[in-house]
Coordinates of C-alpha atoms and ligand atoms in Angstrom, one line a residue:
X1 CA -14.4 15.5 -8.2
X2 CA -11.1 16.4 -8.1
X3 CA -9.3 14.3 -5.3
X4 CA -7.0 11.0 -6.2
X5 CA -9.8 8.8 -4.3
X6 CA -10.5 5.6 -5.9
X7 CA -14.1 5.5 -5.5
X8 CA -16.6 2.6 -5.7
X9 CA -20.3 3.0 -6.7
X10 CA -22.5 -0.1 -5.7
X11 CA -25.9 -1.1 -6.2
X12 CA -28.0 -3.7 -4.2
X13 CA -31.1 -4.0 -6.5
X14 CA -32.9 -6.6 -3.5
X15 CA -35.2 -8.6 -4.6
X16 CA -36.2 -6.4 -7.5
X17 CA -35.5 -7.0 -11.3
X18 CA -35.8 -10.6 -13.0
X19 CA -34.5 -11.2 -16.2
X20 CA -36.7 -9.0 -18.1
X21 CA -35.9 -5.8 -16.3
X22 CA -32.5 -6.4 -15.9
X23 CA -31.7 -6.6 -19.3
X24 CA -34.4 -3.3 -19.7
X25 CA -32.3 -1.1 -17.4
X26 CA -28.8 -2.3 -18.2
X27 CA -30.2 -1.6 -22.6
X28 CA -30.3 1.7 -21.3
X29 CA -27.5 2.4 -18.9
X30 CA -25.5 5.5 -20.1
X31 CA -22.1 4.8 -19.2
X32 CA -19.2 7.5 -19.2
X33 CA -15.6 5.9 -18.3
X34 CA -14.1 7.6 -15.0
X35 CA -10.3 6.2 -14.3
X36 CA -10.5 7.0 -10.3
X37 CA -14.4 5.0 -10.3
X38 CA -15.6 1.7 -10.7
X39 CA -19.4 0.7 -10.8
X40 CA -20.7 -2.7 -9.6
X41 CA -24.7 -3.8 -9.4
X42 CA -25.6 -6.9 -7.4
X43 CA -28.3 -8.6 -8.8
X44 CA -30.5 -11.2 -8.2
X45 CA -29.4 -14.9 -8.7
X46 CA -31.7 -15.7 -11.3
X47 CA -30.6 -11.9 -12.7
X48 CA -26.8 -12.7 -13.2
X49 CA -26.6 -14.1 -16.2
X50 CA -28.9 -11.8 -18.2
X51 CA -27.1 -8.9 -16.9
X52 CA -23.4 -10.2 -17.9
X53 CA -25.0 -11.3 -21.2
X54 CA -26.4 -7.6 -21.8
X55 CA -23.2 -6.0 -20.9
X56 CA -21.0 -8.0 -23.0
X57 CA -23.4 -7.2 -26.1
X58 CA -22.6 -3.5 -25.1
X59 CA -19.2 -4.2 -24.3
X60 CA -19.5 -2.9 -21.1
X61 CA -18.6 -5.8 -18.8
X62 CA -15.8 -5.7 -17.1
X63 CA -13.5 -4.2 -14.0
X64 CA -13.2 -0.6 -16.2
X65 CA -16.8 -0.6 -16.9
X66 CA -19.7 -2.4 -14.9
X67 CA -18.9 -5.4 -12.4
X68 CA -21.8 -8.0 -11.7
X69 CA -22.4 -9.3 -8.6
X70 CA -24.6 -11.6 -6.0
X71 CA -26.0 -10.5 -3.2
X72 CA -24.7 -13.4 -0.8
X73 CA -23.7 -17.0 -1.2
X74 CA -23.1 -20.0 1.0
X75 CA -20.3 -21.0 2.8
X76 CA -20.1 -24.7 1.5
X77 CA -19.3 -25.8 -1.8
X78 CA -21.9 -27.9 -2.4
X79 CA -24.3 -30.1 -0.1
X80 CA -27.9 -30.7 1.2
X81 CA -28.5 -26.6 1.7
X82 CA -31.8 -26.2 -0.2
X83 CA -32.2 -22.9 -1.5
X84 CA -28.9 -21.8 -1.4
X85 CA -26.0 -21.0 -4.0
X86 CA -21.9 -21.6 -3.3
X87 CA -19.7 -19.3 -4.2
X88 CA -18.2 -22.1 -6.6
X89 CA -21.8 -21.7 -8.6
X90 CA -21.3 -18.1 -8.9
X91 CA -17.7 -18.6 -10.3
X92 CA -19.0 -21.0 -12.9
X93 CA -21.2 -18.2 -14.0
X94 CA -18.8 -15.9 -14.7
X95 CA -19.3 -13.8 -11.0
X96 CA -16.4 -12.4 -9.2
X97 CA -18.1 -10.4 -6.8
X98 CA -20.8 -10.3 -3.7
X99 CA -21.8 -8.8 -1.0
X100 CA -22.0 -10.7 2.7
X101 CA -23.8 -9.5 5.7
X102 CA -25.9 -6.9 4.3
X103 CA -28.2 -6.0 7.2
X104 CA -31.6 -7.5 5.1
X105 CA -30.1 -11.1 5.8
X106 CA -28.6 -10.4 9.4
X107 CA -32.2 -9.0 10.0
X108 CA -35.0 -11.7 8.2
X109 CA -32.3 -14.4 7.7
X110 CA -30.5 -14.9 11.1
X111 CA -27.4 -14.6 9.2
X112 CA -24.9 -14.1 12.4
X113 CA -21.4 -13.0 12.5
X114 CA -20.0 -16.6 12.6
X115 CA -22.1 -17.2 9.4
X116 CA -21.0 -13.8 8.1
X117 CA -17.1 -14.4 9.0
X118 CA -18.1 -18.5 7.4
X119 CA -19.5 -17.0 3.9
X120 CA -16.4 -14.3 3.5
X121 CA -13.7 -16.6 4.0
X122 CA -15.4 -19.3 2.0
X123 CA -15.7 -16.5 -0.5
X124 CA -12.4 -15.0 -0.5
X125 CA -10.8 -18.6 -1.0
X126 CA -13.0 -19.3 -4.0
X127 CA -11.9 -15.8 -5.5
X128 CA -14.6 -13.7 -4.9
X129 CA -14.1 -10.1 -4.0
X130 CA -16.4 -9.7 -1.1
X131 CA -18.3 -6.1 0.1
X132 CA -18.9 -6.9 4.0
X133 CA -21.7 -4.9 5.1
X134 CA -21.8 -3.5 9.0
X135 CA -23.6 -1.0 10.7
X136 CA -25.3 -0.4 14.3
X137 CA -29.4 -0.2 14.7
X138 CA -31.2 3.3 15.8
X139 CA -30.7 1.1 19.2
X140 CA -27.6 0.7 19.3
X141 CA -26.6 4.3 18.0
X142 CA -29.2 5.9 20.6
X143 CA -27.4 3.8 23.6
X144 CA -23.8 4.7 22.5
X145 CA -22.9 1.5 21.3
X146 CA -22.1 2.0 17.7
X147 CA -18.6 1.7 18.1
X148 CA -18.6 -1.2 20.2
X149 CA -21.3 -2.9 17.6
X150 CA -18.5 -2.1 14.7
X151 CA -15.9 -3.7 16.8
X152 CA -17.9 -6.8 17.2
X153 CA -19.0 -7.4 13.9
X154 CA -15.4 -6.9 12.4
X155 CA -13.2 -9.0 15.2
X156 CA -13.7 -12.2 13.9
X157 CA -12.9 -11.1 10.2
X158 CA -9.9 -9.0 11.4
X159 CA -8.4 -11.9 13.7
X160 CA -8.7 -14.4 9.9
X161 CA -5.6 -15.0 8.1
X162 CA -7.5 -15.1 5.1
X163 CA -9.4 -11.7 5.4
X164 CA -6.3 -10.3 6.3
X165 CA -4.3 -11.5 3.9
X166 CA -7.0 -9.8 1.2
X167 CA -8.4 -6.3 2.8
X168 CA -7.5 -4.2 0.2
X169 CA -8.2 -6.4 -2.9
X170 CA -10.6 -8.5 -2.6
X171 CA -12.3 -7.3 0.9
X172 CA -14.0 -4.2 1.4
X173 CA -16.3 -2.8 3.6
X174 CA -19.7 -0.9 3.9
X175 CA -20.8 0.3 7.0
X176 CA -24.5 1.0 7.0
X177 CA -26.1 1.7 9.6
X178 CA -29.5 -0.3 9.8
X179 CA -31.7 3.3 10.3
X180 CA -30.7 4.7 7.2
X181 CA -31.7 1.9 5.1
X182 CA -34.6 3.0 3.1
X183 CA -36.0 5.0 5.0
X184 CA -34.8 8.2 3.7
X185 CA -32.9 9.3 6.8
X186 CA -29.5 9.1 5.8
X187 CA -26.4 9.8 7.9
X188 CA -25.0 12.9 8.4
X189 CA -21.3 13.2 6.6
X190 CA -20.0 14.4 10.2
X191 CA -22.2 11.1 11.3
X192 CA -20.8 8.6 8.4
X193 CA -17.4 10.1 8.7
X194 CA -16.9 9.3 12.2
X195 CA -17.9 5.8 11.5
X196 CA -15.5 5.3 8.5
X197 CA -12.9 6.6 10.9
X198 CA -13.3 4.4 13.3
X199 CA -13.5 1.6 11.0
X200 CA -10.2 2.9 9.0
X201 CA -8.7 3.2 12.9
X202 CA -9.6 -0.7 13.5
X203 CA -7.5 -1.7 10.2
X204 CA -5.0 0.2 10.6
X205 CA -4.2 -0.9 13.8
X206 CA -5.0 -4.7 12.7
X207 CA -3.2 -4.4 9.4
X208 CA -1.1 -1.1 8.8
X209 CA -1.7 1.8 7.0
X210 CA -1.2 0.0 3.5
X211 CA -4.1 -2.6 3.9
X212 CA -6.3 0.2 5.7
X213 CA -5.9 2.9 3.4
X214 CA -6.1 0.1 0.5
X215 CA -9.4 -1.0 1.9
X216 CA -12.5 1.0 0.4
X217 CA -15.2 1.9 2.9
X218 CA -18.7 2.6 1.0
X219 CA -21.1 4.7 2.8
X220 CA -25.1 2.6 2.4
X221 CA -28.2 4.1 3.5
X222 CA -30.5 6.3 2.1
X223 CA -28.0 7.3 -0.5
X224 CA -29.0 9.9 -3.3
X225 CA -28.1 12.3 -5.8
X226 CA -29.2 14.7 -3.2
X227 CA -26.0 13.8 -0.8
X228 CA -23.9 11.5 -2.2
X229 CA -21.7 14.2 -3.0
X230 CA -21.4 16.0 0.6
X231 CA -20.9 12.2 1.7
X232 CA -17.7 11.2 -1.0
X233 CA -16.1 14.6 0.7
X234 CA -15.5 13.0 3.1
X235 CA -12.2 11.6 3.7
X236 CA -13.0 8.3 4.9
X237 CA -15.7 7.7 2.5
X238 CA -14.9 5.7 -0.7
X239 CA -18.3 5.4 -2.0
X240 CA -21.2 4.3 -2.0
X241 CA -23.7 1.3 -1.4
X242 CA -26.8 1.9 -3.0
X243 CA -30.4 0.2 -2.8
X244 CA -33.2 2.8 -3.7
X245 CA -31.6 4.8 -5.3
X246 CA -30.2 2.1 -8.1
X247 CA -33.5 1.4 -9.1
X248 CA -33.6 4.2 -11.3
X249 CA -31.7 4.9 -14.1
X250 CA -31.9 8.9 -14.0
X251 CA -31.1 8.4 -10.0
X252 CA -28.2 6.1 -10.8
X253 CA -27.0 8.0 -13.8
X254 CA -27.1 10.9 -11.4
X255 CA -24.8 9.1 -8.7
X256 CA -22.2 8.3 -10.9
X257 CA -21.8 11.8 -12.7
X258 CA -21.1 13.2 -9.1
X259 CA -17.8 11.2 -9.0
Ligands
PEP301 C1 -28.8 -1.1 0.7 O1 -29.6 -1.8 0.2 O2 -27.7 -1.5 1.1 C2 -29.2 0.3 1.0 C3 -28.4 1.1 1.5 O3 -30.5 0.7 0.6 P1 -31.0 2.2 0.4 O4 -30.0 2.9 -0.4 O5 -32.4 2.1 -0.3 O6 -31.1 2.8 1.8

């Protein structure tokens, strides 16, 4: 692609890939350097390590080649919260990066936008970099509410010194919307693109065109080598969030040649 956007290229494996097939698929990972691109694969918890320790052998960890990161964390540092992991854990690790509020935990986990606001600024302060997911159900689009849902889920995090203070480094965004994850329907670009721009609106109002235009909004749901390129045309698009489609090494090999 020829335009000066600095892209980001994400993948949320879920609960897919232990130890064993982590360090399979990231053996095998064909990587090709791209100065405007960046690559980063959440992994499973008990998955982190492995995948650092494979890239490192390969020499391929790191922010100009592949980023590891968790797919949520806790908004405590430590305590009597069985079955979860602080973002002080992940640090330890070696992890610099996760994703809060992906729709999967708002969905089966109760996870709220108080917890979701709780687990980002907890985050940002222990020196995460943080993808914040959003994104309206097939509800909530087919009443006309999408915007107001985006407005809702961001107003807490844009009224937080903290999150302000970091949109643009170490806070990003993904809007998803809930009916195009896996399913296979994914977004229209005219339908993603109106979304991003609303988002990119809400920042720069917030926070100025620096932080907003700074601030990379990835594009999640039913992403593929099929669209992703019709999507990153788009002007408010900086990427993409991928689940399914990460799976796969030809599908994800795919994705990032299209950058
Ligand atoms: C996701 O997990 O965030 C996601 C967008 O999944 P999929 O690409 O499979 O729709």
């Amino acid at each position: 692609m020829s335009n000066q956007k600095h892209v980001l290229l994400c993948g949320n494996w879920k609960m897919n890939f232990g130890p064993k097939e982590t360090q399979a698929f990231l053996e095998k990972l064909e990587w090709n350097k791209k100065s405007n691109a960046q690559m980063r694969i959440y992994v499973p918890y008990v998955s982190l390590t492995t995948a650092q320790n494979t890239l490192e052998k390969r020499g391929l960890l790191g922010r100009d080649t592949v980023s590891i990161g968790a797919q949520n964390v806790h908004y405590e540092k430590s305590g009597a919260f069985t079955g979860e992991i602080s973002a002080l854990m992940l640090t330890e690790v070696g992890i610099r990066h996760t994703l809060v509020g992906h729709s999967e935990r708002r969905q089966y986990f109760n996870e709220t936008n108080e917890t979701v606001l709780k687990r980002t600024v907890h985050s940002l302060e222990q020196g995460l970099e943080v993808l914040l997911c959003i994104g309206e159900t097939l509800n909530e689009r087919n009443s006309n509410q999408t915007e107001s849902v985006l407005t809702t889920q961001l107003a807490a995090i844009l009224d937080h010194a903290t999150c302000q203070a970091h949109f643009g480094d170490a806070l990003h965004l993904a809007y998803e919307p809930v009916w195009a994850i896996g399913t296979g329907v994914v977004a229209t670009p005219s339908q993603a693109e109106q979304a991003h721009s609303f988002i990119r609106e809400m920042l720069h109002t917030k926070l100025g065109s620096e932080k907003a235009l700074k601030t990379r909004i990835l594009y999640g749901g039913s992403v593929s080598p099929q669209n992703f390129k019709d999507l990153l045309a788009c002007p408010n698009i900086d990427g993409g969030l991928v689940g399914g489609a990460s799976l796969k090494l030809d599908s994800w090999h795919a994705l990032w040649n299209l950058i």
